[in-house]
Amino acid sequence: MKTAFAFGADAVYLGLPDYSLRARINDFDLKSIKAAADYAHKIGKKVYATFNVFAHEDHFKKLPAIIREMKKIKVDALVISDPGVLSAIKKIWPGAIIHLSTQANCLNSEAAEFWHKQGVSRVVLGRETSLLDIRKIKKAVPKLELEYFVHGAMCMAYSGRCFLSKYLTGRSANLGDCIQPCRWKYRVKSTKLKVKSQASIIPDGSGDEFILEEDEKGSYILNSKDLCLIKHLRELAKAGVNSFKIEGRTKSVYYIATVIGAYKKAMENLGNAKLAAKLRDDLEEKIFNRGYTTGFLLSEGKFAQNLATSKENCDWEFCGQVIKSVKNGKKYDIHVKVHNTLKAGEKIEIVVPDYDIMKMKLATMADAETGEKLTEAHGGSSKMVTLFLEKDIPKYSILRRLIKHVPKSERVAGHGL
């Protein structure tokens, strides 16, 4: 969260395991949410608490007490998807600012107006909403704030309402417990290696032959590409989107820093197409992704799946994050928490919170505790190293190094956008 704020996020969304959609990987409880909100408000940022599960009767037993706690904590908004949860909030905390989650599948102006009349001040539109529909919704309900996902993982199911996980393992995606069967490797149970079927996957309704080929490695037929709209922020802003949303749950500090830093830089330079294209290349080459798509924004459905692999390769490796900087004469002692290998003599990049990128050769480093000179350091522990630099490096900056280079033509060949 602190890394997200440092690199330019204006707000974060988080939640309790029982009421948000990350049941098994969630470090937040009421105490830490209070600490998060206090920290955010101190630096002029916001915290939105999520209550966006598909609620069952059992959820309402503890809900009133939790809403009262959220009121005491003074979170900046509550993100909901269930009308029953909305009703409970309005009774217990009438003045709460309420956002509608993308899980509610709001895709049209009639639905948007309905939710606005129920007291919702912002709607996080479903990922299926096209740019044309965003314009129409804003025109029809001008006082309603609109939020839209611009980057992150895409579920193969309609707005995340997937039942595969529940059916196969008993773990419900709609209660935040998804086991991600869409990322699994599947094999066609057939004596033939090639299976052909017809599918209308072009927006104009014309037919297109979709060929599934399975080899000894299997196939990833349900594996959606990741969403990346960094080249379309100006269009979204002009259409009436008030807030750009980045999917950042269960992601590393390196991922958070790189993605948020890139989008913040793009937001500060709306209309600079050359910069936006460069930033998109950075996101493609320097963080793990499954290939990128513009999703449904431009009414494009073709090539939205990555059939070759569950994850795309990444050219760069996250090495560490700056914990603090201490002035030492004319130089600075930069204390770094190591996440992967750092080697003296190799070329690295340091990405600072305003998304300026420093390229340098790592000269010398030392153990931060003992002062012992090191030729290399490894992650997997709490080990801290000190770099001796002539320039101050802000806290939360990230270090990375090139580990290989995959030509762009090879990285995205055959996978469309």
Short mmCIF file of C-alpha atoms in Angstrom, two decimals:
data_model
loop_
_atom_site.label_atom_id
_atom_site.label_comp_id
_atom_site.label_asym_id
_atom_site.label_seq_id
_atom_site.Cartn_x
_atom_site.Cartn_y
_atom_site.Cartn_z
CA MET A 1 0.00 0.00 0.00
CA LYS A 2 2.78 2.42 0.90
CA THR A 3 4.55 1.61 -2.37
CA ALA A 4 1.31 2.27 -4.27
CA PHE A 5 0.97 5.68 -2.66
CA ALA A 6 4.64 6.51 -3.18
CA PHE A 7 4.38 5.84 -6.92
CA GLY A 8 1.30 7.97 -7.38
CA ALA A 9 -1.91 6.15 -6.41
CA ASP A 10 -4.53 8.57 -5.07
CA ALA A 11 -6.46 5.80 -3.32
CA VAL A 12 -6.28 2.09 -2.58
CA TYR A 13 -9.02 -0.49 -2.17
CA LEU A 14 -8.69 -3.17 0.48
CA GLY A 15 -10.91 -5.32 2.61
CA LEU A 16 -11.46 -7.97 5.24
CA PRO A 17 -11.12 -11.59 4.05
CA ASP A 18 -14.77 -12.49 4.73
CA TYR A 19 -16.22 -9.58 2.78
CA SER A 20 -13.75 -8.86 -0.03
CA LEU A 21 -12.73 -11.06 -2.95
CA ARG A 22 -9.36 -12.28 -1.72
CA ALA A 23 -10.24 -14.72 1.04
CA ARG A 24 -6.98 -16.66 1.28
CA ILE A 25 -4.43 -13.93 0.59
CA ASN A 26 -5.35 -10.96 2.70
CA ASP A 27 -3.24 -9.42 5.44
CA PHE A 28 -5.81 -6.85 6.52
CA ASP A 29 -7.86 -6.92 9.71
CA LEU A 30 -9.68 -4.03 11.38
CA LYS A 31 -6.55 -2.93 13.23
CA SER A 32 -4.41 -2.79 10.11
CA ILE A 33 -7.19 -1.12 8.10
CA LYS A 34 -7.24 1.64 10.74
CA ALA A 35 -3.46 1.97 10.44
CA ALA A 36 -3.82 2.08 6.65
CA ALA A 37 -6.51 4.77 6.76
CA ASP A 38 -4.56 6.87 9.28
CA TYR A 39 -1.43 6.67 7.10
CA ALA A 40 -3.36 7.50 3.92
CA HIS A 41 -5.17 10.48 5.42
CA LYS A 42 -1.92 11.86 6.84
CA ILE A 43 -0.48 12.10 3.31
CA GLY A 44 -3.71 13.24 1.63
CA LYS A 45 -4.69 9.87 0.15
CA LYS A 46 -7.83 7.71 0.44
CA VAL A 47 -8.77 4.17 1.46
CA TYR A 48 -11.82 2.37 0.09
CA ALA A 49 -13.03 -0.70 1.99
CA THR A 50 -14.53 -3.51 -0.09
CA PHE A 51 -17.72 -5.38 0.79
CA ASN A 52 -18.19 -6.88 -2.66
CA VAL A 53 -18.78 -10.60 -2.04
CA PHE A 54 -22.00 -12.22 -3.20
CA ALA A 55 -23.40 -12.15 0.31
CA HIS A 56 -25.13 -15.12 1.96
CA GLU A 57 -27.22 -15.04 5.15
CA ASP A 58 -24.18 -15.79 7.33
CA HIS A 59 -22.44 -12.64 6.13
CA PHE A 60 -25.04 -10.45 7.81
CA LYS A 61 -24.34 -11.77 11.31
CA LYS A 62 -21.10 -9.79 11.70
CA LEU A 63 -21.81 -7.10 9.11
CA PRO A 64 -23.43 -4.45 11.38
CA ALA A 65 -20.52 -4.49 13.84
CA ILE A 66 -17.96 -4.27 11.02
CA ILE A 67 -19.75 -1.35 9.38
CA ARG A 68 -19.69 0.50 12.73
CA GLU A 69 -15.95 -0.12 12.97
CA MET A 70 -15.42 1.17 9.44
CA LYS A 71 -17.31 4.31 10.43
CA LYS A 72 -14.98 4.80 13.42
CA ILE A 73 -11.95 4.20 11.20
CA LYS A 74 -13.30 6.79 8.75
CA VAL A 75 -12.58 4.90 5.56
CA ASP A 76 -13.30 7.13 2.59
CA ALA A 77 -15.82 4.87 0.84
CA LEU A 78 -17.39 1.42 0.99
CA VAL A 79 -17.38 -0.65 -2.23
CA ILE A 80 -20.44 -2.90 -2.49
CA SER A 81 -22.10 -5.20 -5.03
CA ASP A 82 -25.08 -6.63 -3.11
CA PRO A 83 -28.32 -4.65 -2.55
CA GLY A 84 -28.72 -6.22 0.89
CA VAL A 85 -25.28 -5.00 1.95
CA LEU A 86 -26.14 -1.55 0.59
CA SER A 87 -29.36 -1.51 2.64
CA ALA A 88 -27.50 -2.51 5.81
CA ILE A 89 -24.92 0.23 5.32
CA LYS A 90 -27.58 2.91 4.81
CA LYS A 91 -29.27 1.90 8.09
CA ILE A 92 -26.09 1.76 10.17
CA TRP A 93 -23.99 4.49 8.52
CA PRO A 94 -26.36 6.81 6.62
CA GLY A 95 -23.60 9.23 5.67
CA ALA A 96 -21.26 6.64 4.19
CA ILE A 97 -19.91 7.26 0.70
CA ILE A 98 -20.80 4.20 -1.36
CA HIS A 99 -19.20 2.92 -4.55
CA LEU A 100 -20.68 0.14 -6.65
CA SER A 101 -18.26 -2.70 -7.39
CA THR A 102 -17.61 -3.98 -10.89
CA GLN A 103 -19.03 -7.28 -9.57
CA ALA A 104 -22.51 -5.72 -9.88
CA ASN A 105 -22.11 -5.64 -13.69
CA CYS A 106 -23.34 -2.10 -14.25
CA LEU A 107 -23.16 -1.71 -18.04
CA ASN A 108 -25.91 0.76 -19.00
CA SER A 109 -27.39 4.14 -18.12
CA GLU A 110 -30.64 2.73 -16.72
CA ALA A 111 -28.73 0.60 -14.20
CA ALA A 112 -26.38 3.49 -13.44
CA GLU A 113 -29.30 5.83 -12.73
CA PHE A 114 -30.97 3.18 -10.56
CA TRP A 115 -27.87 2.78 -8.38
CA HIS A 116 -27.37 6.55 -8.19
CA LYS A 117 -30.92 6.91 -6.81
CA GLN A 118 -30.07 4.30 -4.17
CA GLY A 119 -27.32 6.53 -2.84
CA VAL A 120 -24.33 5.25 -4.81
CA SER A 121 -21.99 8.13 -5.66
CA ARG A 122 -19.58 6.18 -7.89
CA VAL A 123 -20.00 3.15 -10.14
CA VAL A 124 -17.08 0.93 -11.08
CA LEU A 125 -18.31 -0.07 -14.50
CA GLY A 126 -18.22 -3.68 -15.65
CA ARG A 127 -15.18 -4.50 -17.75
CA GLU A 128 -17.52 -5.25 -20.67
CA THR A 129 -18.54 -1.58 -21.00
CA SER A 130 -17.43 -0.11 -24.32
CA LEU A 131 -16.11 3.42 -24.81
CA LEU A 132 -19.31 4.37 -26.64
CA ASP A 133 -21.45 3.11 -23.74
CA ILE A 134 -19.31 5.00 -21.20
CA ARG A 135 -20.10 8.24 -23.05
CA LYS A 136 -23.82 7.44 -23.05
CA ILE A 137 -23.87 6.57 -19.35
CA LYS A 138 -22.07 9.78 -18.39
CA LYS A 139 -24.42 11.87 -20.51
CA ALA A 140 -27.48 10.20 -18.96
CA VAL A 141 -26.28 10.42 -15.34
CA PRO A 142 -23.78 13.33 -15.29
CA LYS A 143 -23.60 13.61 -11.49
CA LEU A 144 -22.59 9.98 -11.06
CA GLU A 145 -18.85 9.36 -10.81
CA LEU A 146 -17.54 6.63 -13.10
CA GLU A 147 -14.57 4.39 -12.41
CA TYR A 148 -13.09 1.96 -14.95
CA PHE A 149 -10.51 -0.79 -14.76
CA VAL A 150 -7.54 0.08 -16.96
CA HIS A 151 -4.98 -2.57 -16.06
CA GLY A 152 -4.73 -6.04 -14.60
CA ALA A 153 -5.84 -9.65 -14.77
CA MET A 154 -9.04 -10.50 -16.63
CA CYS A 155 -11.33 -13.36 -15.66
CA MET A 156 -12.63 -15.59 -18.44
CA ALA A 157 -16.11 -15.30 -16.94
CA TYR A 158 -18.55 -12.40 -17.24
CA SER A 159 -17.32 -9.72 -14.83
CA GLY A 160 -15.77 -12.35 -12.62
CA ARG A 161 -18.95 -14.36 -12.04
CA CYS A 162 -17.13 -17.63 -12.58
CA PHE A 163 -18.41 -20.94 -11.24
CA LEU A 164 -15.57 -23.17 -12.45
CA SER A 165 -13.66 -23.00 -9.18
CA LYS A 166 -16.73 -23.81 -7.08
CA TYR A 167 -17.72 -26.68 -9.36
CA LEU A 168 -14.27 -28.26 -9.57
CA THR A 169 -12.93 -27.74 -6.04
CA GLY A 170 -15.69 -26.36 -3.83
CA ARG A 171 -13.89 -22.99 -3.53
CA SER A 172 -16.12 -20.15 -4.71
CA ALA A 173 -14.65 -17.30 -6.73
CA ASN A 174 -17.67 -15.22 -5.78
CA LEU A 175 -16.68 -15.46 -2.12
CA GLY A 176 -13.06 -14.52 -2.79
CA ASP A 177 -11.73 -18.08 -2.74
CA CYS A 178 -10.93 -18.71 -6.42
CA ILE A 179 -8.42 -21.44 -7.21
CA GLN A 180 -8.03 -20.05 -10.77
CA PRO A 181 -8.89 -23.10 -12.90
CA CYS A 182 -8.80 -20.81 -15.96
CA ARG A 183 -4.99 -20.79 -15.54
CA TRP A 184 -4.70 -24.58 -15.52
CA LYS A 185 -3.35 -26.65 -18.35
CA TYR A 186 -6.09 -28.59 -20.15
CA ARG A 187 -5.94 -31.50 -22.59
CA VAL A 188 -8.53 -32.55 -25.10
CA LYS A 189 -9.67 -36.10 -24.42
CA SER A 190 -9.51 -37.32 -27.99
CA THR A 191 -7.39 -39.47 -30.23
CA LYS A 192 -7.02 -36.46 -32.53
CA LEU A 193 -4.62 -33.63 -31.76
CA LYS A 194 -6.61 -31.00 -33.62
CA VAL A 195 -10.15 -29.97 -32.79
CA LYS A 196 -11.99 -27.42 -34.91
CA SER A 197 -15.11 -25.49 -34.01
CA GLN A 198 -16.95 -22.46 -35.36
CA ALA A 199 -17.33 -19.40 -33.16
CA SER A 200 -18.62 -15.88 -33.79
CA ILE A 201 -15.86 -13.94 -32.11
CA ILE A 202 -15.76 -10.87 -34.37
CA PRO A 203 -17.92 -7.98 -33.10
CA ASP A 204 -19.77 -7.56 -36.40
CA GLY A 205 -21.21 -11.05 -36.04
CA SER A 206 -19.38 -12.68 -38.92
CA GLY A 207 -18.10 -16.20 -38.38
CA ASP A 208 -14.46 -16.97 -37.73
CA GLU A 209 -12.78 -20.34 -37.48
CA PHE A 210 -11.17 -20.89 -34.08
CA ILE A 211 -8.62 -23.70 -34.19
CA LEU A 212 -7.48 -25.32 -30.99
CA GLU A 213 -4.25 -27.24 -31.37
CA GLU A 214 -2.92 -29.37 -28.56
CA ASP A 215 0.63 -30.63 -28.37
CA GLU A 216 2.53 -32.47 -25.63
CA LYS A 217 2.41 -29.33 -23.46
CA GLY A 218 -1.37 -29.13 -23.44
CA SER A 219 -3.43 -25.99 -24.04
CA TYR A 220 -4.58 -22.92 -22.10
CA ILE A 221 -7.96 -22.39 -23.73
CA LEU A 222 -9.50 -20.38 -20.86
CA ASN A 223 -6.52 -18.14 -20.13
CA SER A 224 -7.42 -14.50 -20.72
CA LYS A 225 -4.79 -11.93 -21.56
CA ASP A 226 -4.28 -9.06 -19.13
CA LEU A 227 -5.99 -5.71 -19.61
CA CYS A 228 -3.79 -2.73 -20.56
CA LEU A 229 -5.39 0.59 -21.50
CA ILE A 230 -2.48 2.95 -20.88
CA LYS A 231 -2.70 4.20 -24.49
CA HIS A 232 -6.40 5.06 -24.08
CA LEU A 233 -6.52 7.14 -20.88
CA ARG A 234 -7.24 10.39 -22.74
CA GLU A 235 -10.21 8.80 -24.52
CA LEU A 236 -11.54 7.46 -21.22
CA ALA A 237 -11.16 10.82 -19.49
CA LYS A 238 -12.98 12.60 -22.33
CA ALA A 239 -15.75 9.98 -22.17
CA GLY A 240 -16.37 10.89 -18.52
CA VAL A 241 -14.33 8.44 -16.46
CA ASN A 242 -13.40 10.07 -13.13
CA SER A 243 -11.11 7.38 -11.77
CA PHE A 244 -8.76 4.85 -13.37
CA LYS A 245 -8.64 1.57 -11.46
CA ILE A 246 -5.67 -0.81 -11.41
CA GLU A 247 -6.05 -4.39 -10.26
CA GLY A 248 -3.26 -4.79 -7.74
CA ARG A 249 -4.34 -7.43 -5.24
CA THR A 250 -1.83 -10.18 -4.42
CA LYS A 251 0.80 -8.40 -6.52
CA SER A 252 4.42 -7.72 -5.51
CA VAL A 253 5.75 -4.27 -4.60
CA TYR A 254 7.74 -4.41 -7.86
CA TYR A 255 4.59 -4.95 -9.92
CA ILE A 256 2.71 -2.24 -7.99
CA ALA A 257 5.53 0.29 -8.38
CA THR A 258 6.04 -0.35 -12.09
CA VAL A 259 2.37 -0.32 -13.09
CA ILE A 260 1.24 2.59 -10.94
CA GLY A 261 4.35 4.62 -11.81
CA ALA A 262 3.72 4.12 -15.52
CA TYR A 263 0.02 5.03 -15.34
CA LYS A 264 0.67 8.09 -13.18
CA LYS A 265 3.25 9.29 -15.70
CA ALA A 266 0.75 8.73 -18.51
CA MET A 267 -2.00 10.57 -16.59
CA GLU A 268 0.28 13.56 -16.13
CA ASN A 269 0.93 13.58 -19.88
CA LEU A 270 -2.50 12.82 -21.38
CA GLY A 271 -2.36 13.12 -25.14
CA ASN A 272 1.33 12.26 -25.42
CA ALA A 273 0.91 9.19 -27.62
CA LYS A 274 4.64 8.60 -27.98
CA LEU A 275 5.14 8.46 -24.21
CA ALA A 276 2.09 6.22 -23.76
CA ALA A 277 3.46 3.76 -26.32
CA LYS A 278 6.84 3.70 -24.57
CA LEU A 279 5.21 3.11 -21.19
CA ARG A 280 3.18 0.26 -22.64
CA ASP A 281 6.38 -1.31 -23.93
CA ASP A 282 7.85 -1.02 -20.43
CA LEU A 283 4.81 -2.79 -18.97
CA GLU A 284 5.10 -5.52 -21.56
CA GLU A 285 8.83 -6.11 -21.15
CA LYS A 286 9.56 -5.39 -17.50
CA ILE A 287 6.78 -7.03 -15.50
CA PHE A 288 5.22 -10.47 -15.74
CA ASN A 289 2.03 -10.51 -17.80
CA ARG A 290 -0.03 -12.85 -19.94
CA GLY A 291 0.11 -10.62 -22.96
CA TYR A 292 -2.09 -7.55 -23.24
CA THR A 293 -5.51 -6.78 -24.65
CA THR A 294 -7.79 -3.72 -24.70
CA GLY A 295 -10.59 -6.01 -23.59
CA PHE A 296 -14.09 -4.80 -24.49
CA LEU A 297 -13.34 -1.06 -24.47
CA LEU A 298 -13.07 -0.77 -28.25
CA SER A 299 -15.51 -3.62 -28.95
CA GLU A 300 -12.66 -5.92 -29.84
CA GLY A 301 -13.03 -9.54 -28.82
CA LYS A 302 -10.57 -11.34 -31.07
CA PHE A 303 -7.18 -12.43 -29.72
CA ALA A 304 -8.26 -11.88 -26.11
CA GLN A 305 -6.97 -15.28 -25.04
CA ASN A 306 -3.39 -16.38 -24.58
CA LEU A 307 -3.44 -19.96 -25.79
CA ALA A 308 0.27 -20.62 -25.52
CA THR A 309 1.09 -20.26 -21.84
CA SER A 310 -0.30 -19.27 -18.46
CA LYS A 311 2.18 -16.43 -18.09
CA GLU A 312 4.24 -14.43 -20.54
CA ASN A 313 7.97 -14.26 -20.09
CA CYS A 314 9.51 -11.16 -18.57
CA ASP A 315 12.87 -9.75 -19.63
CA TRP A 316 13.61 -8.13 -16.28
CA GLU A 317 14.01 -9.29 -12.70
CA PHE A 318 13.08 -7.42 -9.54
CA CYS A 319 16.23 -7.07 -7.42
CA GLY A 320 15.24 -5.02 -4.41
CA GLN A 321 13.49 -2.03 -2.87
CA VAL A 322 14.97 1.04 -1.19
CA ILE A 323 14.16 1.14 2.52
CA LYS A 324 15.99 4.33 3.46
CA SER A 325 18.67 6.78 2.34
CA VAL A 326 21.32 8.30 4.62
CA LYS A 327 23.53 11.24 3.58
CA ASN A 328 27.20 10.40 4.13
CA GLY A 329 29.44 13.33 3.22
CA LYS A 330 29.05 14.01 -0.48
CA LYS A 331 27.48 10.61 -1.11
CA TYR A 332 24.44 8.68 0.06
CA ASP A 333 24.18 5.30 1.73
CA ILE A 334 21.19 3.66 0.09
CA HIS A 335 19.77 0.77 2.15
CA VAL A 336 18.10 -1.86 -0.01
CA LYS A 337 16.04 -4.91 0.92
CA VAL A 338 17.17 -7.61 -1.51
CA HIS A 339 14.45 -9.63 -3.28
CA ASN A 340 16.53 -11.39 -5.94
CA THR A 341 20.20 -11.49 -6.85
CA LEU A 342 22.27 -8.29 -6.89
CA LYS A 343 25.81 -8.48 -8.28
CA ALA A 344 28.55 -5.88 -8.15
CA GLY A 345 29.62 -4.85 -11.65
CA GLU A 346 26.30 -5.53 -13.39
CA LYS A 347 24.01 -2.99 -15.00
CA ILE A 348 20.77 -2.20 -13.20
CA GLU A 349 17.90 0.25 -13.38
CA ILE A 350 16.50 2.15 -10.40
CA VAL A 351 12.90 3.28 -10.79
CA VAL A 352 12.01 6.15 -8.45
CA PRO A 353 8.43 7.13 -7.45
CA ASP A 354 7.97 9.80 -10.16
CA TYR A 355 8.83 7.03 -12.62
CA ASP A 356 12.16 8.47 -13.64
CA ILE A 357 14.50 5.61 -14.48
CA MET A 358 18.17 5.72 -13.52
CA LYS A 359 20.49 3.42 -15.46
CA MET A 360 23.76 2.60 -13.76
CA LYS A 361 26.47 0.04 -13.19
CA LEU A 362 26.44 -1.31 -9.66
CA ALA A 363 29.94 -0.61 -8.36
CA THR A 364 30.22 -1.70 -4.74
CA MET A 365 27.86 -2.74 -1.99
CA ALA A 366 28.13 -3.86 1.59
CA ASP A 367 26.17 -5.74 4.22
CA ALA A 368 24.02 -3.04 5.86
CA GLU A 369 24.50 -4.55 9.33
CA THR A 370 28.19 -5.51 9.38
CA GLY A 371 29.63 -3.21 6.70
CA GLU A 372 31.31 -6.19 5.02
CA LYS A 373 31.99 -5.64 1.30
CA LEU A 374 29.88 -7.87 -0.94
CA THR A 375 30.24 -8.98 -4.54
CA GLU A 376 26.69 -10.31 -4.62
CA ALA A 377 23.62 -10.56 -2.44
CA HIS A 378 20.59 -12.82 -2.62
CA GLY A 379 16.93 -12.50 -1.65
CA GLY A 380 14.81 -14.91 0.33
CA SER A 381 15.71 -13.41 3.68
CA SER A 382 15.55 -10.10 5.48
CA LYS A 383 19.07 -9.24 4.27
CA MET A 384 19.75 -5.56 3.71
CA VAL A 385 22.61 -4.18 1.65
CA THR A 386 24.02 -0.69 1.33
CA LEU A 387 24.74 0.93 -2.03
CA PHE A 388 27.08 3.93 -2.13
CA LEU A 389 25.72 6.44 -4.62
CA GLU A 390 26.29 10.08 -5.47
CA LYS A 391 22.58 10.75 -5.79
CA ASP A 392 19.82 10.46 -3.18
CA ILE A 393 17.31 7.71 -3.94
CA PRO A 394 13.80 8.03 -2.43
CA LYS A 395 12.30 5.40 -0.17
CA TYR A 396 10.19 2.74 -1.98
CA SER A 397 12.24 3.04 -5.21
CA ILE A 398 12.75 -0.33 -6.91
CA LEU A 399 15.81 -1.96 -8.48
CA ARG A 400 15.72 -4.29 -11.48
CA ARG A 401 18.13 -5.92 -13.89
CA LEU A 402 17.90 -7.33 -17.40
CA ILE A 403 18.07 -11.13 -17.31
CA LYS A 404 17.35 -11.86 -20.98
CA HIS A 405 15.92 -10.21 -24.04
CA VAL A 406 12.97 -11.62 -25.95
CA PRO A 407 12.33 -9.78 -29.23
CA LYS A 408 8.93 -8.13 -29.29
CA SER A 409 7.96 -9.99 -32.44
CA GLU A 410 8.52 -13.30 -30.67
CA ARG A 411 6.89 -12.25 -27.42
CA VAL A 412 3.52 -11.33 -28.89
CA ALA A 413 3.49 -13.20 -32.21
CA GLY A 414 0.10 -14.68 -32.92
CA HIS A 415 -1.56 -13.09 -29.91
CA GLY A 416 -3.07 -9.96 -31.36
CA LEU A 417 -3.28 -6.60 -29.65
#
